[in-house]
């Protein structure tokens, strides 16, 4: 079955960096558009970033533009999220998600994604 497994979360001070990974199995990874979302306590799940199947097209949520970078390695069936200049408001559980289609006009639409990981906690201290 399809599995998406996130890793790389942890506790970091404001201004620091983390790199999240999401390892996929049970699917032909190169056929899937991939996204990252996050959810803070008592808040709705928020779109962070998305990437095309070949990695040539990316898009970001406004709150992370210029600080976060999404990338992928299809040979390793893995998508990454490099997070720099972290802020306390970036604290959340981060999820990766995948689907064989993408609506670039609205990549944040949750039902667009068929598969989700279990999430990894990122905590940024002030």
Tab-separated table of C-alpha atoms in Angstrom:
chain	number	residue	atom	x	y	z
A	1	UNK	CA	0.000	0.000	0.000
A	2	UNK	CA	0.991	3.609	-0.418
A	3	UNK	CA	2.970	5.098	2.447
A	4	UNK	CA	4.323	8.588	2.975
A	5	UNK	CA	6.638	8.893	5.955
A	6	UNK	CA	7.859	12.282	7.129
A	7	UNK	CA	11.002	12.813	9.177
A	8	UNK	CA	13.345	15.590	10.216
A	9	UNK	CA	11.127	17.517	12.579
A	10	UNK	CA	12.283	18.714	15.966
A	11	UNK	CA	12.905	21.668	18.231
A	12	UNK	CA	14.842	24.631	16.853
A	13	UNK	CA	15.434	28.211	17.930
A	14	UNK	CA	13.972	31.103	15.998
A	15	UNK	CA	16.185	31.963	13.062
A	16	UNK	CA	17.361	28.395	12.697
A	17	UNK	CA	16.851	25.836	9.962
A	18	UNK	CA	15.442	22.356	9.525
A	19	UNK	CA	15.092	20.037	6.572
A	20	UNK	CA	12.089	17.753	6.440
A	21	UNK	CA	11.992	14.608	4.338
A	22	UNK	CA	9.063	12.569	3.103
A	23	UNK	CA	9.840	9.075	1.853
A	24	UNK	CA	7.248	7.499	-0.419
A	25	UNK	CA	6.623	3.824	-1.080
A	26	UNK	CA	3.985	1.762	-2.823
A	27	UNK	CA	3.604	4.159	-5.720
A	28	UNK	CA	5.450	5.328	-8.824
A	29	UNK	CA	6.786	8.452	-7.195
A	30	UNK	CA	7.733	10.263	-10.374
A	31	UNK	CA	4.081	10.255	-11.444
A	32	UNK	CA	2.977	12.169	-8.360
A	33	UNK	CA	2.774	15.842	-7.610
A	34	UNK	CA	3.797	16.397	-4.016
A	35	UNK	CA	2.882	18.974	-1.428
A	36	UNK	CA	3.660	20.028	2.116
A	37	UNK	CA	1.029	21.256	4.550
A	38	UNK	CA	1.113	22.178	8.221
A	39	UNK	CA	-1.355	22.344	11.051
A	40	UNK	CA	-0.920	24.242	14.285
A	41	UNK	CA	-3.072	23.536	17.351
A	42	UNK	CA	-6.639	24.777	16.965
A	43	UNK	CA	-5.938	25.961	13.408
A	44	UNK	CA	-6.887	24.673	9.992
A	45	UNK	CA	-4.408	22.757	7.884
A	46	UNK	CA	-2.386	25.275	5.875
A	47	UNK	CA	-0.743	24.896	2.483
A	48	UNK	CA	3.035	25.271	2.567
A	49	UNK	CA	4.432	24.234	-0.822
A	50	UNK	CA	3.934	22.003	-3.840
A	51	UNK	CA	6.196	20.618	-6.544
A	52	UNK	CA	5.660	19.163	-9.989
A	53	UNK	CA	6.482	15.589	-10.918
A	54	UNK	CA	9.852	16.463	-12.415
A	55	UNK	CA	10.629	19.144	-9.869
A	56	UNK	CA	10.725	21.999	-12.345
A	57	UNK	CA	7.687	23.840	-11.021
A	58	UNK	CA	7.121	24.868	-7.422
A	59	UNK	CA	4.701	27.080	-5.570
A	60	UNK	CA	4.550	28.315	-1.965
A	61	UNK	CA	2.154	29.658	0.576
A	62	UNK	CA	2.536	33.365	1.256
A	63	UNK	CA	3.693	32.842	4.834
A	64	UNK	CA	6.757	30.816	3.806
A	65	UNK	CA	7.820	32.395	0.512
A	66	UNK	CA	11.489	33.257	0.474
A	67	UNK	CA	12.223	31.108	3.545
A	68	UNK	CA	11.201	27.559	2.596
A	69	UNK	CA	12.251	25.503	-0.426
A	70	UNK	CA	10.584	22.339	-1.684
A	71	UNK	CA	12.572	19.850	-3.740
A	72	UNK	CA	12.456	16.195	-4.692
A	73	UNK	CA	14.717	13.318	-5.634
A	74	UNK	CA	12.774	10.865	-7.784
A	75	UNK	CA	15.601	8.334	-7.616
A	76	UNK	CA	15.141	8.232	-3.837
A	77	UNK	CA	11.330	8.551	-3.864
A	78	UNK	CA	11.688	11.473	-1.491
A	79	UNK	CA	10.430	15.037	-1.280
A	80	UNK	CA	12.128	17.600	0.932
A	81	UNK	CA	11.247	20.855	2.627
A	82	UNK	CA	14.181	23.077	3.528
A	83	UNK	CA	13.054	25.558	6.148
A	84	UNK	CA	15.239	28.580	6.893
A	85	UNK	CA	14.776	31.652	9.078
A	86	UNK	CA	12.253	29.788	11.175
A	87	UNK	CA	9.799	31.730	13.312
A	88	UNK	CA	7.742	30.659	16.331
A	89	UNK	CA	4.640	30.893	14.152
A	90	UNK	CA	6.057	28.093	11.982
A	91	UNK	CA	5.424	25.704	14.875
A	92	UNK	CA	3.075	22.980	13.633
A	93	UNK	CA	2.774	19.394	12.554
A	94	UNK	CA	4.047	19.182	8.979
A	95	UNK	CA	2.476	16.742	6.540
A	96	UNK	CA	3.436	15.672	3.057
A	97	UNK	CA	0.807	14.733	0.527
A	98	UNK	CA	0.708	13.404	-3.011
A	99	UNK	CA	-1.561	13.054	-5.994
A	100	UNK	CA	-1.320	12.251	-9.694
A	101	UNK	CA	-3.050	15.484	-10.630
A	102	UNK	CA	-2.456	19.112	-9.668
A	103	UNK	CA	-4.543	22.237	-9.832
A	104	UNK	CA	-1.841	24.910	-9.993
A	105	UNK	CA	-4.514	27.571	-9.665
A	106	UNK	CA	-5.390	26.191	-6.236
A	107	UNK	CA	-2.730	23.767	-4.931
A	108	UNK	CA	-3.901	24.281	-1.358
A	109	UNK	CA	-7.161	22.414	-1.863
A	110	UNK	CA	-6.941	19.484	0.556
A	111	UNK	CA	-9.185	17.023	-1.330
A	112	UNK	CA	-6.836	17.376	-4.293
A	113	UNK	CA	-4.389	15.025	-2.570
A	114	UNK	CA	-5.101	11.302	-2.340
A	115	UNK	CA	-2.275	10.327	-0.011
A	116	UNK	CA	-1.031	11.838	3.240
A	117	UNK	CA	1.733	11.099	5.688
A	118	UNK	CA	1.336	10.911	9.443
A	119	UNK	CA	3.146	14.184	10.069
A	120	UNK	CA	6.249	15.369	11.866
A	121	UNK	CA	6.314	17.961	14.645
A	122	UNK	CA	8.271	21.164	14.192
A	123	UNK	CA	8.624	23.437	17.201
A	124	UNK	CA	10.334	26.812	16.958
A	125	UNK	CA	11.251	28.480	20.230
A	126	UNK	CA	11.561	32.226	20.612
